[in-house]
Short mmCIF file of C-alpha atoms in Angstrom, two decimals:
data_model
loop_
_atom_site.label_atom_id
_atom_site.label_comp_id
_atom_site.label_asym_id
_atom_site.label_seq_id
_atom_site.Cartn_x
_atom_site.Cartn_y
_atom_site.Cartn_z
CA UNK A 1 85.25 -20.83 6.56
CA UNK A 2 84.87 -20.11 2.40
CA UNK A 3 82.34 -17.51 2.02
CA UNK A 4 82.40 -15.96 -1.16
CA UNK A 5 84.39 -16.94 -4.25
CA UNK A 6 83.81 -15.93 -8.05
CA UNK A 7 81.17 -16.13 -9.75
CA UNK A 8 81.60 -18.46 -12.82
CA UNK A 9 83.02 -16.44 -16.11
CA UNK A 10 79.71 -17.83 -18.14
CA UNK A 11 77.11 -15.64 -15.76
CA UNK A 12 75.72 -13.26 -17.12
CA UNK A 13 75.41 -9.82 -15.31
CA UNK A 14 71.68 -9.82 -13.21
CA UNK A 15 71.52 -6.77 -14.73
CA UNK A 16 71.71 -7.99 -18.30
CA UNK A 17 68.90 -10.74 -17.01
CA UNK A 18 66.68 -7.82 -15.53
CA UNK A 19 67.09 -4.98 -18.18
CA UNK A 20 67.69 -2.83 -15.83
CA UNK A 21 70.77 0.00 -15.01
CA UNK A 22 72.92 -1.18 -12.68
CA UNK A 23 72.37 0.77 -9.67
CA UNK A 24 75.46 -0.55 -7.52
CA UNK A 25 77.73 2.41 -8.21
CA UNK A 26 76.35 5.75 -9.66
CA UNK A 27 78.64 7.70 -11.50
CA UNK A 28 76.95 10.57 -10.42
CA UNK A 29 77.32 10.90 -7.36
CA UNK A 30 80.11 8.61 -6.54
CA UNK A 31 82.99 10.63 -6.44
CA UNK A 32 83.90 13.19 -3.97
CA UNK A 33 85.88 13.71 -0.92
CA UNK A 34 82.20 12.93 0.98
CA UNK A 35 81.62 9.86 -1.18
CA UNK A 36 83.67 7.10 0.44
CA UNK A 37 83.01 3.34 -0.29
CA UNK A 38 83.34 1.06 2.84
CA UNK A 39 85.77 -1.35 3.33
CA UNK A 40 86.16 -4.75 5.22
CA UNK A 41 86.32 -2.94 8.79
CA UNK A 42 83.37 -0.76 8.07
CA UNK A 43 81.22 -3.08 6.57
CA UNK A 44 81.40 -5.44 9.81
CA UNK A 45 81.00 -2.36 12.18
CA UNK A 46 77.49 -1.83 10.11
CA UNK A 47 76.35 -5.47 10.73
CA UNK A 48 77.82 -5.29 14.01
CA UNK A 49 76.34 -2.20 15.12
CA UNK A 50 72.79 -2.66 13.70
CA UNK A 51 72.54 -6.07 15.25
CA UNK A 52 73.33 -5.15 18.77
CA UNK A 53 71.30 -2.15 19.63
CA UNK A 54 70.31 -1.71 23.46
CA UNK A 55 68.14 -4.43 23.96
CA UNK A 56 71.15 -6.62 24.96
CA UNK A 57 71.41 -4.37 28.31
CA UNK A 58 68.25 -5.96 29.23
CA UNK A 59 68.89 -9.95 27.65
CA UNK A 60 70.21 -11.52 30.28
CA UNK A 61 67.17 -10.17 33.14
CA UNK A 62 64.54 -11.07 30.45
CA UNK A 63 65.90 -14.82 30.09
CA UNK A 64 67.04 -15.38 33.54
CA UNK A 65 63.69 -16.57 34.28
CA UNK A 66 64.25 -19.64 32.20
CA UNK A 67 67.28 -20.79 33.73
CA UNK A 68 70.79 -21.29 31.71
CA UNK A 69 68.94 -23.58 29.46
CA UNK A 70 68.51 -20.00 28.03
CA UNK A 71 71.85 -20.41 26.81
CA UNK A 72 71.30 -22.73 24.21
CA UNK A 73 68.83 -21.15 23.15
CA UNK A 74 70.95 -18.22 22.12
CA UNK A 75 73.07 -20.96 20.35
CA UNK A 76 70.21 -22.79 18.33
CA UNK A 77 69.59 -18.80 17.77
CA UNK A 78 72.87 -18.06 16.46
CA UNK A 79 73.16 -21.05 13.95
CA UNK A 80 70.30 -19.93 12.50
CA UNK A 81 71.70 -16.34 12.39
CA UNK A 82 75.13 -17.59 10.78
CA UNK A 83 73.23 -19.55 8.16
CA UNK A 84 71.33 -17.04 7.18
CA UNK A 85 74.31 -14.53 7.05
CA UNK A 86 75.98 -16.95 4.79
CA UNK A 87 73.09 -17.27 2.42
CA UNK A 88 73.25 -13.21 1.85
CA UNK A 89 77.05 -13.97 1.23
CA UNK A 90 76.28 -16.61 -1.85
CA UNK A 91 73.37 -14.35 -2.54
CA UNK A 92 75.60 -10.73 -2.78
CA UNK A 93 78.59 -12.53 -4.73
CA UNK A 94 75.85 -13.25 -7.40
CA UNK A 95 74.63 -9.68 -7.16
CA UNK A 96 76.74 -7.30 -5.18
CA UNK A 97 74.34 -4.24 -5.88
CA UNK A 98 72.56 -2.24 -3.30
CA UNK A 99 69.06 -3.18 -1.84
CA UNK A 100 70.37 -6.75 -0.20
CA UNK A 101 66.94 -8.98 -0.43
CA UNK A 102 65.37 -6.34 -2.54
CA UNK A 103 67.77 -7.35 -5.34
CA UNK A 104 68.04 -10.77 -4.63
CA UNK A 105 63.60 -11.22 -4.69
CA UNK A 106 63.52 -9.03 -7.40
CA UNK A 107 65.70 -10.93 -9.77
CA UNK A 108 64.38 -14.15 -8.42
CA UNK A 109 60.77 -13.62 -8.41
CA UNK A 110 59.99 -10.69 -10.55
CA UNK A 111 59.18 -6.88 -9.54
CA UNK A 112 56.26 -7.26 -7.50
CA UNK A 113 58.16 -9.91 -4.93
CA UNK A 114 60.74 -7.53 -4.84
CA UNK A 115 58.46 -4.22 -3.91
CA UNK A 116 57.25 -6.43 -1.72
CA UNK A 117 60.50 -6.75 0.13
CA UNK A 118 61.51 -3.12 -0.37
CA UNK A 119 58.32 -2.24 0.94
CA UNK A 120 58.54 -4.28 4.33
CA UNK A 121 62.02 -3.87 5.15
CA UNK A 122 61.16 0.21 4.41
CA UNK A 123 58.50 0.14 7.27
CA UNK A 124 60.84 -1.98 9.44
CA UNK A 125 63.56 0.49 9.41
CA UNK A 126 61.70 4.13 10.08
CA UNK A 127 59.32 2.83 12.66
CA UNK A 128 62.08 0.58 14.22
CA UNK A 129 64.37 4.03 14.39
CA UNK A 130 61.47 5.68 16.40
CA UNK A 131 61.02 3.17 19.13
CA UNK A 132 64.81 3.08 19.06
CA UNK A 133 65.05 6.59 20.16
CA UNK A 134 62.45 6.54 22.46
CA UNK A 135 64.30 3.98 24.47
CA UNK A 136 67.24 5.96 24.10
CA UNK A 137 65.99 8.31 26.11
CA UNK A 138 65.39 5.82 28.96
CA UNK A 139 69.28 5.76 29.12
CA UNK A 140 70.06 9.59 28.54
CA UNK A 141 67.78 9.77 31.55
CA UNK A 142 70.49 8.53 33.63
CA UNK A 143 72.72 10.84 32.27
CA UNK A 144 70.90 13.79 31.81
CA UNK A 145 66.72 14.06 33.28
CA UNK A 146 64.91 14.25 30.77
CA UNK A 147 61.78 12.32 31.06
CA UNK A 148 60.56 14.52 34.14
CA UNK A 149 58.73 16.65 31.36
CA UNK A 150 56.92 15.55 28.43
CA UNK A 151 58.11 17.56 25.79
CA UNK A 152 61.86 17.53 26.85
CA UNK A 153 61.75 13.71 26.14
CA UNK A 154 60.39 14.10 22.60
CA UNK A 155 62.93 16.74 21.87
CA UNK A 156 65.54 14.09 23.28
CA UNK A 157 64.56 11.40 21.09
CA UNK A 158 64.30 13.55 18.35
CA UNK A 159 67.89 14.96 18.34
CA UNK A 160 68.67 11.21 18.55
CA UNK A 161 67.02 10.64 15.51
CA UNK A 162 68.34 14.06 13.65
CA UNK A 163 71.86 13.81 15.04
CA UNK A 164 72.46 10.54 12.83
CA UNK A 165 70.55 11.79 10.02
CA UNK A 166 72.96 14.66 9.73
CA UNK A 167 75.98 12.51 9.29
CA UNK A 168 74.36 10.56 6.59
CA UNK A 169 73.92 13.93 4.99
CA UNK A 170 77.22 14.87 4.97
CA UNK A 171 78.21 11.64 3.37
CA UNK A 172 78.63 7.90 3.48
CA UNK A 173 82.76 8.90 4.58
CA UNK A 174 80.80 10.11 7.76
CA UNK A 175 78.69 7.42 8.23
CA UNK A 176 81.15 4.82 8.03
CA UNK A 177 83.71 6.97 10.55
CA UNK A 178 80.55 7.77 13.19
CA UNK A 179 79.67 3.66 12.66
CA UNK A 180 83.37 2.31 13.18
CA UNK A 181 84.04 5.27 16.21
CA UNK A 182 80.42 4.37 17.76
CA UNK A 183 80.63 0.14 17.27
CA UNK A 184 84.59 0.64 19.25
CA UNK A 185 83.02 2.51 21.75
CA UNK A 186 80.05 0.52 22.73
CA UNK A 187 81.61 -2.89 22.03
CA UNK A 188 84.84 -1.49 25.06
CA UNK A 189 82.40 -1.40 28.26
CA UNK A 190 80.39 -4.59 26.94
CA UNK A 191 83.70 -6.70 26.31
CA UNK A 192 84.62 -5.67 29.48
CA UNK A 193 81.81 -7.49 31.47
CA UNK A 194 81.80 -10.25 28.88
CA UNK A 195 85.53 -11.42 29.27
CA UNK A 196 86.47 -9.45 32.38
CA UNK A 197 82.88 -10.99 34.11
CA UNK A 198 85.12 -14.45 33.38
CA UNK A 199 87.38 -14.03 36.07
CA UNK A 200 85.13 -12.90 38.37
CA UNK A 201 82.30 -15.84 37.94
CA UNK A 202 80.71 -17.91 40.71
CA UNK A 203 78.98 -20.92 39.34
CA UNK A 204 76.59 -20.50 42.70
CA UNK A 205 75.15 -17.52 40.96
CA UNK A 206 73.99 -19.38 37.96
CA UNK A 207 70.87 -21.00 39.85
CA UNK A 208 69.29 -23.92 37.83
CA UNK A 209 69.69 -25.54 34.49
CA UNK A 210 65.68 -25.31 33.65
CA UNK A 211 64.04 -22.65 36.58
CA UNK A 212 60.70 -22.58 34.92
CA UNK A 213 57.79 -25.57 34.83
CA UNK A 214 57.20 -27.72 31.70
CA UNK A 215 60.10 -29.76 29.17
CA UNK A 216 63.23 -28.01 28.69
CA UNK A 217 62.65 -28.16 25.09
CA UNK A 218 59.71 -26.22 25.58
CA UNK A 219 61.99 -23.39 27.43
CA UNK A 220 64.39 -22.74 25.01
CA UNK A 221 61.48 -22.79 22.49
CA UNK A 222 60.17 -19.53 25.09
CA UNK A 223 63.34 -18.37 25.41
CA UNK A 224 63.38 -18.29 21.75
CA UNK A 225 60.79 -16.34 21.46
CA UNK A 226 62.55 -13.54 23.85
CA UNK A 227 65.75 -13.68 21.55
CA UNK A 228 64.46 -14.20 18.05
CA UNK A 229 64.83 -10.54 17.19
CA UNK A 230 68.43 -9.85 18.63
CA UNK A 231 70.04 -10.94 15.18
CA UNK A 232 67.52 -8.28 13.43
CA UNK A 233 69.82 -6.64 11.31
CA UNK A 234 72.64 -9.67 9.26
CA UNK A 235 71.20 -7.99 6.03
CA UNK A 236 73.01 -5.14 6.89
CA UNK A 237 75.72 -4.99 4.33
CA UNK A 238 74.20 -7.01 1.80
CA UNK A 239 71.67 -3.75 2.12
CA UNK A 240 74.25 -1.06 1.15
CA UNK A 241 76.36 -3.70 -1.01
CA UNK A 242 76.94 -1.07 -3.38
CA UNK A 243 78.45 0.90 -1.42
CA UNK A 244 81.21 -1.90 -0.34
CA UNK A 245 84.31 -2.14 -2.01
CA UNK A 246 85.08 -5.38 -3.80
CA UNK A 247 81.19 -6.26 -2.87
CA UNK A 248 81.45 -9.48 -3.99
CA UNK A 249 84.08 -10.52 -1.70
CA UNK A 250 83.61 -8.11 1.31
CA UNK A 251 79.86 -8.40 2.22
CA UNK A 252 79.81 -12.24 2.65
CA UNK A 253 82.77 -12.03 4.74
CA UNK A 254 81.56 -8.48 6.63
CA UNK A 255 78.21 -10.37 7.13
CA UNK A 256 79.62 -13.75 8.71
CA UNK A 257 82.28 -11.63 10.58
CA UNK A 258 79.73 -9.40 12.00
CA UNK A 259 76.85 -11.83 13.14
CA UNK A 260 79.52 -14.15 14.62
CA UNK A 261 80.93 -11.16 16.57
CA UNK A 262 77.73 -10.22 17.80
CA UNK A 263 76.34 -13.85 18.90
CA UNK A 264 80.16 -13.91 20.42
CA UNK A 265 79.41 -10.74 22.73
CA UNK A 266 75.72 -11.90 23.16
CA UNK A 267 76.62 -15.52 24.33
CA UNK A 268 79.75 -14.51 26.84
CA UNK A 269 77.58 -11.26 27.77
CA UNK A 270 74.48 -13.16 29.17
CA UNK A 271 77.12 -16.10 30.70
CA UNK A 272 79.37 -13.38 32.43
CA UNK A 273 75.96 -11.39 34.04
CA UNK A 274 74.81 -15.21 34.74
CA UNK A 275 78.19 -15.53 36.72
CA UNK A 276 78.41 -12.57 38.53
CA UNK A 277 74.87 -11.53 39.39
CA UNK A 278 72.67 -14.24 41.82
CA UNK A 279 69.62 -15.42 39.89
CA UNK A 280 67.20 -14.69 42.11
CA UNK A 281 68.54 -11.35 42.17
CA UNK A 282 68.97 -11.19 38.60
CA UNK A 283 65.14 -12.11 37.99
CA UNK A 284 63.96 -8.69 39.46
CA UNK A 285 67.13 -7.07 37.88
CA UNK A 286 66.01 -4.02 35.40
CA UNK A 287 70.07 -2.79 34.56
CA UNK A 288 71.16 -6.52 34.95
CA UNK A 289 75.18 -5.22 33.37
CA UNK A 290 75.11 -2.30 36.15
CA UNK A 291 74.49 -5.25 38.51
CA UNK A 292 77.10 -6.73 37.14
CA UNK A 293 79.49 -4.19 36.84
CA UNK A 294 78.89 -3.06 40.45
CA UNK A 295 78.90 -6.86 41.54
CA UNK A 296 82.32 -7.03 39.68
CA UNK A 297 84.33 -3.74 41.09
CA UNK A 298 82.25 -2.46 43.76
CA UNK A 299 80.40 0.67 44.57
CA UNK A 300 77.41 1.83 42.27
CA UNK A 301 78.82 3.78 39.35
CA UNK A 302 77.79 0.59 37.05
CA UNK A 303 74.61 2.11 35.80
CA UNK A 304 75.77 5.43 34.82
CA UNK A 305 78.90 3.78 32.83
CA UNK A 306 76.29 1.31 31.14
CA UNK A 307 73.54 3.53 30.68
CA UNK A 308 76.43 5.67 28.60
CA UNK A 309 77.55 2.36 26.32
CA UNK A 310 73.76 2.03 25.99
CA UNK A 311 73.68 5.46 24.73
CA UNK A 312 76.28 4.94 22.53
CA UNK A 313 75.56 1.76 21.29
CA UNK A 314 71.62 2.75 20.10
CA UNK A 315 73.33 6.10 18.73
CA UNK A 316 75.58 3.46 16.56
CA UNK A 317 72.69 1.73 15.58
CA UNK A 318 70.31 4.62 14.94
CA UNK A 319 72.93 6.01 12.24
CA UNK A 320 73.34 2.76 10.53
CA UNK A 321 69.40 2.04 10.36
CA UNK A 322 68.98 5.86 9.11
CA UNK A 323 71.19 4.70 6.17
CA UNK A 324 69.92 1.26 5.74
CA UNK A 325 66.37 2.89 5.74
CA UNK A 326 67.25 4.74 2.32
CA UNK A 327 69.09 1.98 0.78
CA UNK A 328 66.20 -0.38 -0.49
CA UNK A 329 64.00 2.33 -1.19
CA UNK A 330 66.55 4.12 -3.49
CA UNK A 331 67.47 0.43 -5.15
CA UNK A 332 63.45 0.09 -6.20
CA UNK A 333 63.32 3.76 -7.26
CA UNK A 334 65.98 3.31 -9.60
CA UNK A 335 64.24 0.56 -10.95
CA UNK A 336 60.79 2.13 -10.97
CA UNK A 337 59.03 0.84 -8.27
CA UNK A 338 59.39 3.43 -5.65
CA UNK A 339 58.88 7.20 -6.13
CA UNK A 340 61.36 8.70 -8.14
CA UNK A 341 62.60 11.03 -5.77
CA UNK A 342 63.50 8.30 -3.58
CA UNK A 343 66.42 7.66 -6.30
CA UNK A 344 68.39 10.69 -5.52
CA UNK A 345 71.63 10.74 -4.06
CA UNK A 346 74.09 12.97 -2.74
CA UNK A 347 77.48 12.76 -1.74
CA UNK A 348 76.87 8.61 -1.81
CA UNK A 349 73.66 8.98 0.17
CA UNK A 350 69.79 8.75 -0.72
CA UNK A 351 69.24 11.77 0.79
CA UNK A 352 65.44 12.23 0.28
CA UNK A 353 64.80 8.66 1.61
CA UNK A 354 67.26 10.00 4.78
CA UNK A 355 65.18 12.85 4.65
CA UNK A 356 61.60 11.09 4.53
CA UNK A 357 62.79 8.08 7.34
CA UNK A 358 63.64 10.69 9.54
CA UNK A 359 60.44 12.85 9.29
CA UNK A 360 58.26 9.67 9.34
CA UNK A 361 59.82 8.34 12.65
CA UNK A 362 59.90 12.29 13.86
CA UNK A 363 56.09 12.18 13.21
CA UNK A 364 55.49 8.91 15.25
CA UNK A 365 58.17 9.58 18.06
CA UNK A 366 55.71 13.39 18.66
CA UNK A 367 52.76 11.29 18.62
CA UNK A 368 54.01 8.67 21.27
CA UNK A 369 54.36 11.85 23.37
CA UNK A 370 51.11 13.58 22.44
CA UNK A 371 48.92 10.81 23.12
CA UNK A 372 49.00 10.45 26.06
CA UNK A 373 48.86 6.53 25.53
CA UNK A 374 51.66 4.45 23.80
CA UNK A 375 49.51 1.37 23.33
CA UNK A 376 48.98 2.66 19.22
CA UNK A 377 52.95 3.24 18.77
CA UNK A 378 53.83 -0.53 21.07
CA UNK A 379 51.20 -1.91 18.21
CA UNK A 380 53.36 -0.54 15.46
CA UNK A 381 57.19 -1.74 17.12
CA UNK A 382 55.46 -4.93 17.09
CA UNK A 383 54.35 -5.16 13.69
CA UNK A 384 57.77 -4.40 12.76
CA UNK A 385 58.72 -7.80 13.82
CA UNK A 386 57.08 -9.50 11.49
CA UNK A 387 57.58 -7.06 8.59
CA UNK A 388 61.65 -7.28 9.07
CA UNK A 389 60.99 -10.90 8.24
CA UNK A 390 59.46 -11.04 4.74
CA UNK A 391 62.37 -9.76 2.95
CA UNK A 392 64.93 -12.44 4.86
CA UNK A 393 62.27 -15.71 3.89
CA UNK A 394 61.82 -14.32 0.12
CA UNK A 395 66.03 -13.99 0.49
CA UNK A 396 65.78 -17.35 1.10
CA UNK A 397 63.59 -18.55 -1.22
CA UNK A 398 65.90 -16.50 -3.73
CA UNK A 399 69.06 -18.73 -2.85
CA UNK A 400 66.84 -21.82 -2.44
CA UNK A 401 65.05 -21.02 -6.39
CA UNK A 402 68.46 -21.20 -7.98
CA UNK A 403 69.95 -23.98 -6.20
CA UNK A 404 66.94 -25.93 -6.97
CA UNK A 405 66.45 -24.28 -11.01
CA UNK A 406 70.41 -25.90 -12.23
CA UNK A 407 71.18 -23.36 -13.80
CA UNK A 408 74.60 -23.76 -13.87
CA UNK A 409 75.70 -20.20 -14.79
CA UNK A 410 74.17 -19.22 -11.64
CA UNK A 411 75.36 -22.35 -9.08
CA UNK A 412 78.47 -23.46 -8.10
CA UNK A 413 77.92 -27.26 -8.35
CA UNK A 414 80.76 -28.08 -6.32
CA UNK A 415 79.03 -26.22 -3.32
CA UNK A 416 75.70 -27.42 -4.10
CA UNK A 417 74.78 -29.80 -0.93
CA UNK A 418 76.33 -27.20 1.48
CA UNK A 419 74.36 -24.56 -0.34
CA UNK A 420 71.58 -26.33 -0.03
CA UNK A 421 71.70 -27.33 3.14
CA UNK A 422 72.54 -24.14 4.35
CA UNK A 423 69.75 -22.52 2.65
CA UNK A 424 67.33 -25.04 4.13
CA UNK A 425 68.40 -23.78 7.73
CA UNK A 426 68.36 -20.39 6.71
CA UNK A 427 64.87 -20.90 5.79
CA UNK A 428 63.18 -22.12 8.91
CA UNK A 429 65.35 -19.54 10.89
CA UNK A 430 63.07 -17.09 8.93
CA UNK A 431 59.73 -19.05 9.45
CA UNK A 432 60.44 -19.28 13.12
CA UNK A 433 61.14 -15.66 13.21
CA UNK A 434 57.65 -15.17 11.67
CA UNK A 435 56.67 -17.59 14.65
CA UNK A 436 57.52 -15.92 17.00
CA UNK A 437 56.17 -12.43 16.18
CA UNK A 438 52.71 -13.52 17.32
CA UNK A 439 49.47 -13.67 16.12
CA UNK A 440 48.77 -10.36 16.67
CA UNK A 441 52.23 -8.91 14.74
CA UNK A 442 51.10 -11.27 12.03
CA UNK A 443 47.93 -10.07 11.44
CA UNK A 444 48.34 -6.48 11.63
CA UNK A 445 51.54 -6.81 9.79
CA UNK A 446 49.65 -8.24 7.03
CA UNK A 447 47.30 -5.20 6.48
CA UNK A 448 50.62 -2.94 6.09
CA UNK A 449 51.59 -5.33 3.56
CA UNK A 450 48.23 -4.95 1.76
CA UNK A 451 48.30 -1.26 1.67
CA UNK A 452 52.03 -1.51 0.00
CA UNK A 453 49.64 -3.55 -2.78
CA UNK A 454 47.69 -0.37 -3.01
CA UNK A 455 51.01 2.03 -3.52
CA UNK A 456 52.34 -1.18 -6.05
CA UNK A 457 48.92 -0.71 -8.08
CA UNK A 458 49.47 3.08 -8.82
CA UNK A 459 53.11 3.03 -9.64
CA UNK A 460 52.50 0.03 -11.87
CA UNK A 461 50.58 1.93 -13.73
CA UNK A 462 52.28 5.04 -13.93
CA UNK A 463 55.46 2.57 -15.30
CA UNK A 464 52.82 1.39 -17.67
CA UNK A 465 52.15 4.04 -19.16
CA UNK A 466 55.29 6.14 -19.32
CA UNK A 467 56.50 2.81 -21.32
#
């Protein structure tokens, strides 16, 4: 499938139309045997990597429920998923800079849309990279006890916070290698039960089409509602775009590559535990690809081999979020509407936004262990699921404001229905992510929003009046 082409010769640079520098490449920091630009490979293994964190260990128990009609809800899921990925391709050959829907609202909309992105997708990524490791340390538990003492666990998760953080200090050359090692490494044991669980599937184990009460379109509207968030992180390269060589070409294609080869391991994941594991077994099941794995080879050494991919695989994606965390906030600083500090970089990285992500989470990972109560940090994960979804629908509404403007220096008329349509699906993949956050995600995602208003206000004016 065409992705990404060239942009017409009569376009004018976004950042002629914006009057801003260019922050894709920074001569300052650029170079460097540290400093490495990703290529194709990379690129994917960063969309690949920060879509499938650990949660897929647990996807096929927490659907099972429903019945295989689960199933098509992941692929109503993933067409959504692929739509929007393609939309951040159009969107990143028009401006292949970094900050993905930062840019993209920004140019589109004007500087306050695009704080508001940078300011969403910012709390998205360090409170997302606490709960990560938290759960992290579920799986090292396996491994290693841990969680038999309070303050061993929080010194768990927060070396599995730090660890990543380090790379991205030493450079985005180690990023990219600890991201393409990591991505191999998990993707091995879960390929292995997705194609392997092939030959050893029993269609008796499936159980029934629709197991639950009420119309099957109603399940795989529930089942929906379960899976919405496993494509949480398609943005990915459009996010560090300017750190992608030959942008314009490579993040489309590292973006549809990548959410494809997720929903791929996703779809013949879930099928292959389906398969192998009975589904009244698999209801109760709480390490349903151990279950599997023993189901498939014998004996009971499945849940210490998956609790390790697990390990591996949210170790994968805690480095990529750590980078992807300093990425939009160094894009806005650059152009003013984030602290300036936040517009440092070293050796290709924003280090102080590394550096404040990973205290931030730190902070809220001790307090989840200090309170004695994780109701306040649950809250929190959840209003992340709302707040990763503002910068994908204004995105959206990005793409959907040219198409619709004519502008013809910034559409490619020939591609204008498919655009369009594409965009339109894109779109209510976005809405029915907001959907399915909840009222309660909604509503206290909202007040976050309001008190990135507040932060707006001041450095406004402090732009104001420097100018």
């Amino acid at each position: 499938m065409h992705v990404t082409g060239t942009v017409p010769p009569s376009a004018p640079a976004p950042r002629e139309a914006l009057n801003t520098p260019a922050h894709a490449e920074d001569s300052s920091d650029a170079g460097g045997r540290h400093a490495r630009r990703f290529g194709l490979p990379v690129a994917t293994a960063l969309v690949m990597g920060n879509i499938i964190g650990g949660g897929i260990f647990l996807l096929p128990a927490s659907v099972a429920p429903y019945g295989t009609v689960s199933l098509v809800a992941f692929g109503v899921l993933t067409v959504g998923a692929i739509a929007l990925a393609l939309v951040f391709g159009r969107l990143a050959e028009r401006d292949p800079r970094t900050g993905g829907p930062y840019v993209y609202a920004r140019e589109a909309f004007g500087d306050f849309a695009g704080f508001l992105a940078a300011w969403a997708y910012w709390i998205t990524t360090w409170v997302s990279n606490a709960a990560l490791a938290v759960a992290a340390v579920g799986y090292l538990d396996v491994l290693i006890p841990v969680n038999g003492h309070r303050w061993s666990a929080c010194l768990a998760a927060l070396a599995l916070q730090w660890l990543p953080a380090l790379a991205n200090f030493a450079g985005t050359r180690y990023v990219g290698a600890v991201q393409l090692v990591s991505t191999v490494l998990k993707f091995a044991p879960l390929l292995l039960v997705a194609v392997g669980g092939l030959f050893f599937f029993d269609p008796h184990n499936l159980g029934p089409f629709h197991a639950g009460g009420g119309s099957a379109i109603g399940a795989v509207s529930a089942c929906a509602a379960i899976l919405l968030f496993s494509y949480l992180g398609v943005e990915s390269a459009a996010v560090s775009a300017g750190e992608v060589r030959n942008a314009r070409r490579n993040v489309g294609r590292a973006t549809v590559i990548g959410t494809m080869g997720a929903a791929l391991v996703y779809l013949l994941g879930t099928l292959s535990v389906f398969g192998t594991v009975a589904h009244d077994r698999l209801v109760k099941s709480t390490a349903p690809f151990s279950d599997a794995v023993n189901a498939m080879f014998g004996g009971s050494w499945g849940g210490w081999a998956v609790a390790l991919a697990a390990l591996v695989s949210m170790t994968g994606c805690l480095n990529g979020w750590t980078l992807l965390s300093a990425q939009t906030p160094y894009a806005a600083a650059k152009d003013g509407l984030f602290p300036a500090p936040f517009a440092r970089r070293r050796r290709g990285v924003p280090t102080v936004g590394v550096g404040v992500t990973v205290v931030l989470a730190s902070l809220l990972t001790v307090y989840n262990y200090t309170s004695g109560s994780a109701k306040v940090f649950e809250i929190l994960v959840l209003v992340t699921t709302f707040t990763a979804t503002v910068p994908y629908l204004l995105a959206t509404a990005a793409q959907l404001f040219h198409l619709v403007s004519g502008r013809g220096e910034l559409v490619d008329r020939g591609r204008l229905v498919r655009d369009a349509v594409v965009a339109s699906v894109a779109a209510a993949f976005s809405l029915w992510l907001v959907a399915g956050a909840g009222y309660a995600a909604v509503y206290q995602g909202v007040l976050f929003l309001f008190a990135g208003v507040l932060v707006y206000a001041v450095l406004a004016a402090r732009r104001q009046g420097r100018a």
